Coordinates of C-alpha atoms in Angstrom, one line a residue:
M1 CA 9.2 31.0 -5.5
Q2 CA 8.9 28.3 -2.8
N3 CA 7.9 24.9 -4.1
N4 CA 7.0 21.9 -1.9
K5 CA 7.5 18.5 -3.6
I6 CA 7.7 14.8 -2.6
Y7 CA 10.1 12.7 -4.8
K8 CA 10.7 9.0 -4.9
I9 CA 14.4 8.2 -4.5
K10 CA 16.3 5.5 -6.3
G11 CA 19.1 3.8 -4.3
M12 CA 17.9 4.6 -0.8
H13 CA 17.6 1.4 1.3
C14 CA 18.7 2.3 4.9
A15 CA 18.2 4.9 7.6
S16 CA 21.8 6.1 7.0
C17 CA 21.0 6.7 3.4
A18 CA 18.0 8.9 4.5
G19 CA 20.4 10.9 6.7
I20 CA 22.9 11.4 3.9
I21 CA 20.2 12.7 1.5
E22 CA 18.7 15.0 4.1
K23 CA 22.0 16.5 5.1
T24 CA 23.1 17.0 1.5
F25 CA 19.8 18.8 0.6
K26 CA 19.8 21.0 3.7
K27 CA 23.3 22.2 2.9
T28 CA 22.2 23.1 -0.7
E29 CA 21.6 26.7 -1.5
G30 CA 17.9 27.3 -2.3
V31 CA 16.6 24.5 -0.2
F32 CA 14.5 25.5 2.8
S33 CA 13.9 22.1 4.3
A34 CA 14.2 18.4 3.5
S35 CA 12.9 15.3 5.1
A36 CA 13.9 11.9 3.7
N37 CA 11.8 8.8 4.6
Y38 CA 13.5 5.4 4.3
G39 CA 10.2 3.6 4.9
N40 CA 8.7 4.6 1.5
E41 CA 11.9 5.7 -0.1
S42 CA 10.9 9.3 -0.7
V43 CA 12.0 12.8 0.2
S44 CA 9.9 15.8 0.9
V45 CA 11.8 19.0 -0.2
S46 CA 10.9 22.7 0.1
F47 CA 13.0 24.7 -2.3
D48 CA 13.2 28.0 -4.2
E49 CA 12.6 26.9 -7.9
M50 CA 14.3 30.2 -9.0
K51 CA 17.6 29.1 -7.5
I52 CA 17.5 25.3 -7.9
S53 CA 15.7 22.7 -10.0
P54 CA 14.7 19.1 -9.3
E55 CA 17.4 18.0 -11.8
M56 CA 20.1 19.9 -9.9
L57 CA 18.9 18.4 -6.6
S58 CA 19.2 14.9 -8.1
N59 CA 22.7 15.7 -9.3
K60 CA 23.7 16.7 -5.7
I61 CA 23.1 13.1 -4.5
E62 CA 24.2 11.1 -7.6
N63 CA 27.8 10.8 -6.4
F64 CA 26.5 9.0 -3.3
G65 CA 24.6 6.4 -5.3
Y66 CA 21.1 8.0 -5.2
S67 CA 18.9 9.9 -7.6
L68 CA 15.4 11.5 -7.7
I69 CA 12.8 9.9 -9.8
L70 CA 11.5 12.8 -11.8
E71 CA 8.9 11.2 -14.1
N72 CA 5.4 12.7 -13.9
N73 CA 3.9 9.4 -13.1
Q74 CA 6.3 8.4 -10.4
T75 CA 4.6 5.6 -8.6
P76 CA 3.9 3.0 -11.3
K77 CA 7.5 3.6 -12.7
K78 CA 8.9 3.1 -9.2
E79 CA 6.9 0.0 -8.6
T80 CA 8.0 -1.5 -12.0
D81 CA 11.7 -0.8 -11.0
K82 CA 11.1 -2.4 -7.7
T83 CA 9.5 -5.5 -9.3
T84 CA 12.5 -5.8 -11.6
E85 CA 14.9 -5.5 -8.7
L86 CA 13.0 -8.0 -6.7
S87 CA 13.1 -10.5 -9.6
K88 CA 16.9 -10.0 -9.9
M89 CA 17.5 -10.5 -6.2
K90 CA 15.3 -13.6 -6.2
K91 CA 17.5 -15.2 -8.9
Q92 CA 20.7 -14.2 -7.0
L93 CA 19.3 -15.8 -3.8
Q94 CA 18.4 -19.0 -5.6
I95 CA 22.1 -19.4 -6.4
S96 CA 23.6 -17.9 -3.3
I97 CA 21.5 -19.5 -0.5
P98 CA 22.6 -23.1 -1.3
I99 CA 26.2 -21.7 -1.3
A100 CA 25.7 -20.2 2.2
I101 CA 24.1 -23.4 3.5
F102 CA 27.0 -25.4 2.1
S103 CA 29.5 -22.9 3.8
I104 CA 27.7 -23.3 7.2
L105 CA 27.8 -27.1 7.0
V106 CA 31.6 -27.0 6.2
M107 CA 32.2 -24.6 9.1
L108 CA 30.0 -26.8 11.4
Y109 CA 31.9 -29.9 10.4
D110 CA 35.3 -28.2 11.1
I111 CA 34.1 -27.2 14.6
L112 CA 32.7 -30.7 15.4
S113 CA 35.9 -32.3 14.2
I114 CA 38.0 -30.2 16.6
Y115 CA 35.9 -31.7 19.5
K116 CA 36.3 -35.2 18.0
I117 CA 32.5 -35.5 17.4
V118 CA 33.1 -36.3 13.8
P119 CA 36.3 -37.6 12.1
E120 CA 38.7 -35.0 10.7
M121 CA 38.3 -34.1 7.0
G122 CA 40.6 -36.1 4.7
L123 CA 43.5 -34.6 2.9
I124 CA 41.8 -34.7 -0.5
A125 CA 38.6 -33.2 0.9
K126 CA 40.7 -30.5 2.7
E127 CA 42.6 -29.6 -0.5
F128 CA 39.3 -29.5 -2.5
M129 CA 37.7 -27.1 0.1
H130 CA 41.0 -25.1 0.2
H131 CA 40.4 -24.2 -3.5
L132 CA 36.6 -24.2 -3.6
M133 CA 35.9 -21.8 -0.8
P134 CA 37.9 -18.9 -2.3
L135 CA 36.0 -19.3 -5.6
L136 CA 32.6 -19.3 -3.9
A137 CA 33.5 -16.3 -1.7
T138 CA 34.8 -14.4 -4.8
Y139 CA 31.5 -15.0 -6.6
I140 CA 29.4 -14.0 -3.5
L141 CA 31.5 -10.8 -2.8
F142 CA 31.9 -9.5 -6.3
V143 CA 28.5 -10.5 -7.8
I144 CA 26.0 -10.6 -4.9
G145 CA 27.9 -8.2 -2.8
K146 CA 28.5 -5.6 -5.5
P147 CA 26.2 -3.0 -3.9
Y148 CA 28.2 -3.2 -0.6
L149 CA 31.6 -2.8 -2.4
K150 CA 30.1 0.3 -4.1
G151 CA 29.3 1.6 -0.6
V152 CA 33.0 1.2 0.4
V153 CA 34.2 3.0 -2.8
R154 CA 31.8 5.9 -2.1
F155 CA 33.0 6.1 1.5
F156 CA 36.7 6.5 0.4
R157 CA 35.8 8.9 -2.4
Y158 CA 33.3 11.2 -0.7
G159 CA 33.4 10.3 3.0
K160 CA 29.8 9.3 3.1
A161 CA 29.1 6.0 4.9
N162 CA 25.9 4.0 5.2
M163 CA 25.0 0.5 6.2
D164 CA 26.3 -0.9 2.9
T165 CA 29.7 0.6 3.9
L166 CA 29.9 -1.5 7.0
I167 CA 28.9 -4.7 5.3
G168 CA 31.4 -4.0 2.4
I169 CA 34.3 -3.1 4.7
G170 CA 33.6 -6.1 7.1
T171 CA 33.1 -8.8 4.4
G172 CA 35.8 -7.2 2.1
T173 CA 38.4 -7.2 4.9
A174 CA 37.5 -10.8 5.8
F175 CA 37.9 -11.8 2.2
L176 CA 41.2 -10.0 1.6
Y177 CA 42.7 -11.3 4.8
S178 CA 41.6 -14.9 3.8
F179 CA 43.0 -14.4 0.3
F180 CA 46.3 -13.2 1.7
V181 CA 46.4 -16.3 4.0
S182 CA 45.6 -18.7 1.1
A183 CA 48.2 -17.1 -1.2
F184 CA 51.0 -17.2 1.4
E185 CA 49.9 -20.2 3.5
E186 CA 53.2 -22.1 3.4
T187 CA 55.3 -19.1 4.5
L188 CA 52.8 -18.2 7.2
L189 CA 52.7 -21.8 8.6
K190 CA 56.4 -21.6 9.1
N191 CA 56.7 -18.1 10.6
M192 CA 53.2 -17.1 11.8
P193 CA 51.0 -20.2 12.3
S194 CA 48.4 -18.3 14.2
L195 CA 47.5 -16.3 11.1
V196 CA 46.5 -19.2 8.8
N197 CA 42.7 -19.2 9.7
S198 CA 40.6 -18.0 6.7
Y199 CA 37.2 -16.4 6.9
Y200 CA 35.7 -17.1 3.5
D201 CA 32.6 -18.5 5.2
V202 CA 32.0 -15.2 7.0
T203 CA 32.1 -13.3 3.7
I204 CA 29.6 -15.7 2.2
V205 CA 27.1 -16.1 5.1
V206 CA 27.0 -12.4 6.0
I207 CA 26.4 -11.2 2.4
V208 CA 23.8 -13.8 1.6
F209 CA 21.8 -13.3 4.8
I210 CA 21.9 -9.5 4.5
T211 CA 20.8 -9.8 0.9
L212 CA 18.0 -12.2 2.0
G213 CA 16.9 -9.5 4.5
K214 CA 16.8 -6.9 1.8
Y215 CA 14.8 -9.2 -0.5
L216 CA 12.2 -9.7 2.2
E217 CA 12.1 -6.0 3.0
L218 CA 11.7 -5.0 -0.7
R219 CA 8.9 -7.6 -1.1
S220 CA 7.0 -6.1 1.8
K221 CA 7.6 -2.5 0.5
I222 CA 6.1 -3.4 -2.9
K223 CA 2.9 -4.4 -1.1
T224 CA 2.7 -1.1 0.8
G225 CA 2.4 0.9 -2.5
D226 CA -0.8 -0.9 -3.4
A227 CA -3.1 1.9 -2.0
I228 CA -1.7 4.6 -4.3
L229 CA -1.5 2.2 -7.3
K230 CA -5.2 1.3 -6.8
L231 CA -6.1 5.0 -6.7
L232 CA -4.0 5.7 -9.8
N233 CA -5.8 2.8 -11.6
L234 CA -9.1 4.6 -10.9
Q235 CA -8.0 7.4 -13.3
A236 CA -9.3 7.3 -16.8
K237 CA -6.4 7.5 -19.3
T238 CA -8.4 9.3 -22.1
A239 CA -11.4 11.5 -22.5
Q240 CA -14.0 12.0 -25.3
V241 CA -14.3 15.8 -25.9
M242 CA -16.0 18.1 -28.4
R243 CA -13.5 20.2 -30.4
D244 CA -14.6 22.3 -33.4
G245 CA -18.0 20.5 -33.5
K246 CA -16.3 17.0 -33.6
E247 CA -16.1 14.3 -31.0
I248 CA -12.4 13.3 -30.5
E249 CA -10.5 11.2 -28.0
I250 CA -7.6 12.8 -26.2
S251 CA -5.3 12.0 -23.2
I252 CA -6.7 13.4 -19.9
D253 CA -3.5 15.5 -19.7
E254 CA -4.8 17.4 -22.8
V255 CA -8.2 18.3 -21.3
V256 CA -8.6 22.0 -20.5
H257 CA -11.0 24.0 -18.4
G258 CA -14.3 24.5 -20.2
D259 CA -14.0 21.4 -22.4
V260 CA -17.3 19.6 -23.1
V261 CA -16.6 15.9 -22.2
I262 CA -18.8 13.1 -23.4
V263 CA -19.2 10.1 -21.1
K264 CA -20.7 6.8 -22.3
P265 CA -22.1 3.9 -20.3
G266 CA -19.4 1.9 -18.5
S267 CA -16.8 4.7 -18.8
K268 CA -14.8 6.3 -16.0
I269 CA -15.2 10.1 -15.6
P270 CA -11.8 11.6 -16.6
V271 CA -11.9 15.0 -14.8
D272 CA -14.2 16.9 -12.4
G273 CA -17.1 18.9 -13.9
V274 CA -20.7 19.9 -14.1
V275 CA -23.3 18.0 -16.2
T276 CA -24.7 20.1 -19.0
E277 CA -26.7 17.6 -21.0
G278 CA -28.3 14.2 -20.4
G279 CA -28.2 12.1 -17.2
S280 CA -27.1 8.8 -15.7
Y281 CA -26.5 6.8 -12.6
I282 CA -22.9 7.3 -11.3
D283 CA -21.1 4.8 -9.1
E284 CA -19.4 7.1 -6.6
S285 CA -18.3 4.4 -4.2
M286 CA -14.6 5.3 -4.6
I287 CA -15.4 8.7 -3.0
T288 CA -18.2 8.1 -0.6
G289 CA -17.9 4.3 -0.1
E290 CA -21.7 4.0 -0.8
P291 CA -22.7 1.1 -3.1
M292 CA -25.9 2.8 -4.5
P293 CA -25.1 4.7 -7.8
V294 CA -26.3 8.3 -7.7
H295 CA -28.5 9.8 -10.4
K296 CA -26.9 12.8 -12.0
K297 CA -28.7 15.4 -14.2
A298 CA -27.9 18.8 -15.7
G299 CA -26.3 21.1 -13.1
D300 CA -25.0 18.2 -10.9
N301 CA -21.3 17.8 -10.2
V302 CA -19.3 14.7 -11.3
S303 CA -15.9 13.6 -10.0
S304 CA -12.9 12.0 -11.8
G305 CA -12.5 8.3 -11.2
T306 CA -16.2 7.6 -10.6
L307 CA -18.0 5.2 -13.0
N308 CA -20.9 5.9 -15.3
T309 CA -23.2 2.9 -15.1
T310 CA -26.1 3.6 -17.5
G311 CA -26.8 6.6 -19.7
T312 CA -24.8 8.9 -21.9
F313 CA -24.2 12.6 -20.8
N314 CA -22.1 15.6 -21.4
F315 CA -20.3 17.7 -18.8
K316 CA -18.2 20.8 -18.7
A317 CA -14.7 20.3 -17.3
T318 CA -14.2 22.5 -14.2
K319 CA -11.2 20.9 -12.5
I320 CA -8.3 19.1 -14.3
G321 CA -5.0 17.4 -13.4
K322 CA -4.0 18.0 -9.8
E323 CA -7.1 20.0 -9.1
T324 CA -9.5 17.0 -9.3
L325 CA -10.9 15.3 -6.2
L326 CA -9.1 12.0 -7.1
A327 CA -5.8 13.8 -7.4
Q328 CA -6.3 15.4 -3.9
I329 CA -7.1 11.9 -2.4
I330 CA -3.9 10.5 -4.0
K331 CA -1.9 13.5 -2.6
M332 CA -3.4 12.8 0.9
V333 CA -2.3 9.1 0.7
E334 CA 1.2 10.0 -0.5
E335 CA 1.6 12.6 2.3
A336 CA 0.4 10.0 4.9
Q337 CA 2.9 7.4 3.6
G338 CA 5.7 10.0 3.5
S339 CA 5.1 11.1 7.1
K340 CA 7.5 9.9 9.9
A341 CA 6.6 8.2 13.1
P342 CA 7.8 10.1 16.2
I343 CA 10.3 7.4 17.1
Q344 CA 11.8 7.6 13.6
T345 CA 13.3 11.0 14.4
Q346 CA 15.3 9.5 17.2
A347 CA 16.3 6.5 15.0
D348 CA 17.5 8.9 12.3
K349 CA 19.8 10.7 14.8
I350 CA 21.3 7.4 15.9
S351 CA 21.8 6.1 12.3
S352 CA 23.6 9.3 11.3
I353 CA 26.4 8.5 13.8
F354 CA 26.1 4.7 13.9
V355 CA 28.4 3.9 11.0
P356 CA 31.3 6.3 12.0
I357 CA 31.1 5.0 15.6
V358 CA 31.3 1.3 14.5
L359 CA 34.3 2.1 12.2
G360 CA 36.0 3.8 15.1
I361 CA 35.4 0.9 17.5
A362 CA 36.6 -1.6 14.9
S363 CA 39.8 0.3 14.2
L364 CA 40.4 0.9 17.9
S365 CA 40.0 -2.8 18.8
M366 CA 42.7 -3.7 16.2
I367 CA 45.1 -1.0 17.4
V368 CA 44.7 -2.0 21.0
W369 CA 45.4 -5.7 20.2
I370 CA 48.5 -4.8 18.2
L371 CA 49.9 -2.3 20.8
F372 CA 49.2 -4.3 23.9
G373 CA 49.5 -7.8 22.5
F374 CA 52.8 -7.2 20.8
G375 CA 54.9 -7.7 24.0
T376 CA 53.1 -10.7 25.4
L377 CA 51.7 -12.6 22.4
G378 CA 54.2 -11.7 19.7
M379 CA 53.6 -9.7 16.5
S380 CA 52.0 -12.5 14.5
S381 CA 49.4 -13.4 17.2
A382 CA 48.7 -9.8 18.1
F383 CA 48.2 -8.8 14.5
S384 CA 46.0 -11.9 13.9
L385 CA 43.8 -11.3 16.9
G386 CA 43.6 -7.6 16.1
L387 CA 42.5 -8.2 12.5
V388 CA 40.0 -10.8 13.6
S389 CA 38.6 -8.3 16.2
F390 CA 38.4 -5.6 13.5
V391 CA 36.5 -7.9 11.1
S392 CA 34.3 -9.2 14.0
V393 CA 33.2 -5.7 15.1
L394 CA 32.3 -4.7 11.6
V395 CA 30.5 -8.0 10.8
I396 CA 28.6 -8.1 14.1
A397 CA 27.7 -4.4 13.6
C398 CA 26.4 -5.1 10.1
P399 CA 22.7 -4.6 10.6
C400 CA 21.6 -8.2 10.3
A401 CA 18.7 -7.6 12.7
L402 CA 17.6 -4.5 10.7
G403 CA 18.1 -6.3 7.4
L404 CA 16.6 -9.6 8.3
A405 CA 14.7 -9.8 11.6
T406 CA 12.8 -6.5 11.2
P407 CA 11.3 -7.2 7.7
T408 CA 10.6 -10.8 8.6
A409 CA 8.6 -9.5 11.6
I410 CA 6.8 -7.0 9.4
I411 CA 5.9 -9.7 6.9
V412 CA 4.6 -12.0 9.6
G413 CA 2.5 -9.1 11.1
V414 CA 1.3 -7.8 7.7
G415 CA 0.6 -11.3 6.5
K416 CA -1.5 -12.3 9.5
G417 CA -3.4 -9.0 9.2
A418 CA -4.0 -9.5 5.5
R419 CA -5.5 -12.9 6.1
E420 CA -8.0 -11.2 8.5
G421 CA -8.7 -8.4 6.0
I422 CA -6.5 -5.8 7.7
L423 CA -4.0 -3.8 5.6
I424 CA -1.0 -2.5 7.6
K425 CA 0.8 0.5 6.2
D426 CA 4.3 0.1 7.8
A427 CA 6.2 -1.1 10.8
A428 CA 5.7 2.2 12.7
T429 CA 2.0 1.9 12.4
L430 CA 2.1 -1.7 13.5
E431 CA 4.2 -0.6 16.5
K432 CA 1.7 2.1 17.5
L433 CA -1.4 -0.1 17.2
H434 CA -1.5 -1.2 20.8
K435 CA -1.8 2.5 21.9
V436 CA -5.0 3.1 19.9
D437 CA -7.9 4.5 22.0
T438 CA -10.2 5.5 19.1
V439 CA -11.2 3.7 16.0
I440 CA -13.0 5.4 13.1
V441 CA -14.9 3.0 10.9
D442 CA -16.5 3.3 7.5
K443 CA -20.0 2.0 7.2
T444 CA -20.5 0.5 3.7
G445 CA -18.5 -2.6 3.2
T446 CA -17.0 -2.4 6.7
I447 CA -19.9 -2.5 9.1
T448 CA -22.3 -3.6 6.3
K449 CA -22.0 -6.0 3.4
G450 CA -21.4 -3.2 0.8
K451 CA -24.1 -3.9 -1.7
P452 CA -27.9 -3.3 -1.8
T453 CA -30.0 -6.4 -1.1
L454 CA -33.7 -7.1 -0.7
V455 CA -34.2 -7.2 3.1
D456 CA -38.0 -6.9 3.8
I457 CA -41.2 -8.0 2.0
K458 CA -44.7 -6.7 2.8
N459 CA -47.5 -8.4 0.8
M460 CA -50.9 -6.5 0.9
S461 CA -52.6 -8.6 -1.8
D462 CA -54.3 -11.9 -2.3
L463 CA -51.2 -13.1 -4.2
K464 CA -48.6 -15.4 -2.7
D465 CA -45.3 -13.8 -1.8
V466 CA -43.5 -15.7 -4.6
E467 CA -46.1 -14.6 -7.1
M468 CA -45.9 -10.9 -6.1
L469 CA -42.1 -11.0 -6.1
S470 CA -42.1 -12.8 -9.5
I471 CA -44.2 -9.9 -11.0
L472 CA -41.9 -7.3 -9.4
A473 CA -38.7 -9.0 -10.6
S474 CA -40.1 -9.4 -14.2
L475 CA -40.8 -5.6 -14.4
E476 CA -37.5 -4.7 -12.7
N477 CA -35.6 -7.0 -15.1
K478 CA -36.2 -4.3 -17.8
S479 CA -34.8 -1.5 -15.7
E480 CA -31.2 -0.2 -15.4
H481 CA -31.8 1.3 -11.9
P482 CA -29.4 0.0 -9.2
I483 CA -32.3 -1.0 -6.9
A484 CA -33.8 -3.0 -9.7
H485 CA -30.6 -5.2 -9.8
A486 CA -31.1 -6.0 -6.0
V487 CA -34.7 -7.2 -6.7
V488 CA -33.7 -9.2 -9.8
N489 CA -30.7 -10.8 -7.9
Y490 CA -33.0 -11.8 -5.1
A491 CA -35.4 -13.4 -7.6
K492 CA -32.6 -15.4 -9.3
E493 CA -31.1 -16.5 -6.0
N494 CA -34.6 -17.9 -4.9
N495 CA -35.3 -19.4 -8.4
L496 CA -38.4 -17.2 -9.0
V497 CA -39.9 -17.0 -12.5
I498 CA -39.1 -13.9 -14.5
D499 CA -41.7 -13.5 -17.3
E500 CA -41.6 -11.4 -20.4
V501 CA -43.1 -7.9 -20.0
N502 CA -45.0 -5.9 -22.7
N503 CA -45.5 -2.2 -23.1
F504 CA -42.6 -1.4 -20.7
Q505 CA -42.1 2.3 -19.9
N506 CA -39.9 4.2 -17.5
I507 CA -41.7 6.9 -15.5
E508 CA -39.2 9.8 -14.9
G509 CA -38.5 10.3 -11.2
Q510 CA -41.1 7.7 -10.1
G511 CA -40.5 4.2 -11.4
L512 CA -41.8 2.1 -14.3
K513 CA -44.8 0.4 -15.7
G514 CA -45.5 -2.6 -17.9
S515 CA -48.1 -5.3 -18.8
L516 CA -47.8 -8.9 -17.6
K517 CA -50.3 -11.5 -18.9
G518 CA -52.7 -8.7 -19.8
V519 CA -52.5 -6.8 -16.5
L520 CA -50.9 -3.4 -16.2
Y521 CA -48.5 -3.1 -13.2
F522 CA -46.6 -0.1 -11.7
V523 CA -43.4 -0.3 -9.7
G524 CA -41.8 2.7 -8.0
N525 CA -41.8 5.2 -5.2
L526 CA -44.5 6.9 -3.1
K527 CA -44.7 9.8 -5.7
M528 CA -45.9 7.2 -8.2
V529 CA -48.6 6.0 -5.8
E530 CA -49.7 9.6 -5.2
D531 CA -50.0 10.4 -9.0
L532 CA -52.0 7.2 -9.5
K533 CA -54.4 8.6 -6.7
I534 CA -54.4 5.2 -4.9
N535 CA -55.2 5.3 -1.2
F536 CA -52.2 4.1 0.7
D537 CA -51.0 4.6 4.3
S538 CA -47.5 6.0 3.9
S539 CA -46.8 5.5 7.6
L540 CA -46.4 1.8 6.8
I541 CA -43.1 2.7 5.1
E542 CA -41.9 5.4 7.4
K543 CA -40.4 3.1 10.0
Y544 CA -38.4 1.3 7.3
T545 CA -37.1 4.6 5.8
K546 CA -35.9 5.8 9.2
E547 CA -33.7 2.7 9.1
G548 CA -32.1 3.9 5.9
K549 CA -34.0 1.4 3.7
T550 CA -35.3 2.3 0.3
P551 CA -39.0 1.3 -0.5
V552 CA -40.1 -0.3 -3.8
V553 CA -43.9 -0.3 -4.2
I554 CA -45.8 -2.6 -6.6
A555 CA -49.3 -1.6 -7.6
R556 CA -52.1 -2.0 -10.2
E557 CA -54.0 1.1 -11.4
D558 CA -56.4 0.8 -8.5
K559 CA -54.5 -0.9 -5.6
V560 CA -51.1 -1.2 -3.9
L561 CA -50.2 -4.9 -4.0
G562 CA -47.3 -4.6 -1.5
F563 CA -43.8 -3.3 -1.2
V564 CA -40.3 -4.5 -0.6
M565 CA -37.3 -2.8 1.1
V566 CA -33.8 -2.6 -0.3
A567 CA -30.9 -1.9 2.0
D568 CA -27.2 -2.6 2.7
E569 CA -27.3 -5.3 5.3
V570 CA -25.1 -5.3 8.5
K571 CA -22.4 -8.0 8.6
P572 CA -23.2 -10.7 11.2
E573 CA -19.8 -10.2 12.9
S574 CA -20.0 -6.3 13.1
K575 CA -21.8 -6.1 16.5
K576 CA -19.2 -8.5 18.1
A577 CA -16.3 -6.6 16.6
V578 CA -17.5 -3.3 18.1
A579 CA -18.2 -5.0 21.5
D580 CA -14.6 -6.4 21.4
L581 CA -13.3 -2.8 20.8
H582 CA -15.2 -1.6 23.8
K583 CA -13.8 -4.4 26.0
L584 CA -10.3 -3.1 25.0
G585 CA -11.4 0.4 26.1
I586 CA -11.5 1.7 22.5
R587 CA -14.1 4.2 21.4
A588 CA -15.8 3.4 18.0
I589 CA -16.8 6.3 15.7
M590 CA -18.5 5.7 12.3
A591 CA -17.7 8.1 9.5
T592 CA -19.8 7.6 6.4
G593 CA -20.9 9.3 3.2
D594 CA -24.4 8.0 3.8
D595 CA -27.5 9.7 5.1
A596 CA -27.7 10.6 8.8
K597 CA -30.8 8.6 9.5
A598 CA -29.4 5.4 7.9
A599 CA -26.1 5.9 9.6
Q600 CA -27.7 6.4 13.1
Y601 CA -29.8 3.3 12.6
I602 CA -26.8 1.1 11.7
A603 CA -24.8 2.6 14.5
A604 CA -27.5 1.8 17.0
L605 CA -27.6 -1.8 15.8
V606 CA -23.9 -2.5 16.3
G607 CA -23.2 -0.2 19.3
I608 CA -21.2 2.6 17.7
D609 CA -20.4 5.5 20.0
E610 CA -20.6 8.4 17.6
V611 CA -21.7 9.0 14.0
I612 CA -20.4 11.4 11.3
A613 CA -22.7 11.4 8.3
H614 CA -22.4 12.8 4.8
A615 CA -18.6 12.6 5.2
T616 CA -16.1 12.9 2.3
P617 CA -12.6 11.5 2.6
A618 CA -11.4 15.0 3.5
D619 CA -14.0 15.2 6.3
K620 CA -12.8 11.9 7.7
L621 CA -9.2 13.1 7.6
A622 CA -10.2 16.4 9.3
K623 CA -11.9 14.4 12.1
I624 CA -8.9 12.2 12.6
K625 CA -6.6 15.2 12.8
E626 CA -9.0 16.8 15.3
L627 CA -8.9 13.8 17.5
Q628 CA -5.1 13.5 17.2
A629 CA -4.7 17.1 18.2
S630 CA -6.6 16.4 21.4
G631 CA -4.2 13.6 22.3
H632 CA -6.0 10.5 21.0
I633 CA -4.3 7.7 19.1
V634 CA -6.6 7.0 16.2
A635 CA -7.0 4.0 13.8
M636 CA -9.1 4.2 10.7
T637 CA -10.7 1.1 9.1
G638 CA -12.4 0.8 5.8
D639 CA -12.7 -1.5 2.8
G640 CA -12.2 0.8 -0.1
V641 CA -9.4 2.9 -1.6
N642 CA -11.4 6.0 -0.7
D643 CA -10.6 5.1 3.0

């Protein structure tokens, strides 16, 4: 039976590593295809589970220094491992960077003394450095450089070379040569004076700077895993279910189809299901992006990861584990992070032959020096220059630019983006950004502020605005409805008086009522006004509702006193942002889970070109794929993990 899986990989830290893993898996019986991604340290494998297991796949690459992470909950474990590794590397760098700086200064002093810019180092100082540099280089090579030496051992044992192999051979050769010179210095000075130069500083500086590059790269990679971690954190860890007539708490992994799950106020919904008893307002912003909690009653669907804000209700579990909507969103994000940029395929091909070519060139340069320099320069000079050339080619070919410059550039780019509220997935995405011709934007929290606020006031009574709003806020202060919170927040921000209400009562599906200073007031929707049989021109509200605003009417038993409108306000900078996109020749499309009328109104305000309403995360992804299939380069912007 064919099984498609994505596994995180421990030990993969360069493009050559990805190539080794891919080739090994592809040659393994029972594996149909394999694609390793160095960017997020994962491998996508399609295999026959009747012929090979994940454990067997892991064993295939263990000799090369890699292994599959097979825990069920891979991402948090992987991030914990990375954080531990990052902390270890930081401590190593705190010791090794001062050593590298010291080595550079000593090397610089030697060079300047040759040109008489500074006086030559004294005999005692020279002797001190003669013994100190080997000690420093030994520590750097065998402690900090241990991973690179392991790469050399694996190369000689299994014939598999990666970037670590180059670094290990280059710095190791420089160290061994220097050690040989130090050990037999007196003999060499008499017979082969041209061989007495040591290269301890090369060993120190190269290893420290490559390690610094890896540290910066690892730090940036930890940040790129935040999206999946946030999604995983949305999951409830336990569920309250009815078993044998008793309410018990179990792990969400133990929930089965048909279980009756009890959800209390403030709890996350653990699995997908259908409400069977009770009702509540559910915050579904993680799915739809919309800030207004949705009222759920018997027969309505609820999704895992969403938040119950008010009442208690029971629901029947219909989708569990990987079937849930949240699990599907997590899977989509993982697949997106595991996908390769088109240019990466070419880079992978180059990396697969890069290491062998470099080793060949280094060996060839040494042989050429010895063969052709022997007759004119003498054996000692020819061998010395050949060895220096061998080390130089390996050291220069060590991917300093890949190990240091690239992650530094990524960090600068990602850092600047983060300060502007832009999260960048990886270097390939950053590279492609200038080619974008279409931007899909979320509405709530991206174009708008992301929370309901009181935006319009219409007073139809003899009361002052502050008096009417004070009565309204006093009544709404007793309510748990999300719109009530917007009214009460407005009152508090404007220092309005909130009085005690008597005889408070919720009116199902309409609003609420209560007495204030002996007067009975009603607050709610148009249905409430109709049932009270109060004459009211509903057309006064229509123009507001077309703009996606929600009306809240305040009335006495015989008269409507006025109404307020609650809505999610547009950010002041949104219109300019869309105009700037248009100046760049970029088309702006708004994809939102909100109502079509509200979406069209907001789109018209800011100049959006196209609107997709009632859109789930899957709908947004489908639209992006459709645009990409027609040749467009698409960027997606949003403020929430659902995006």
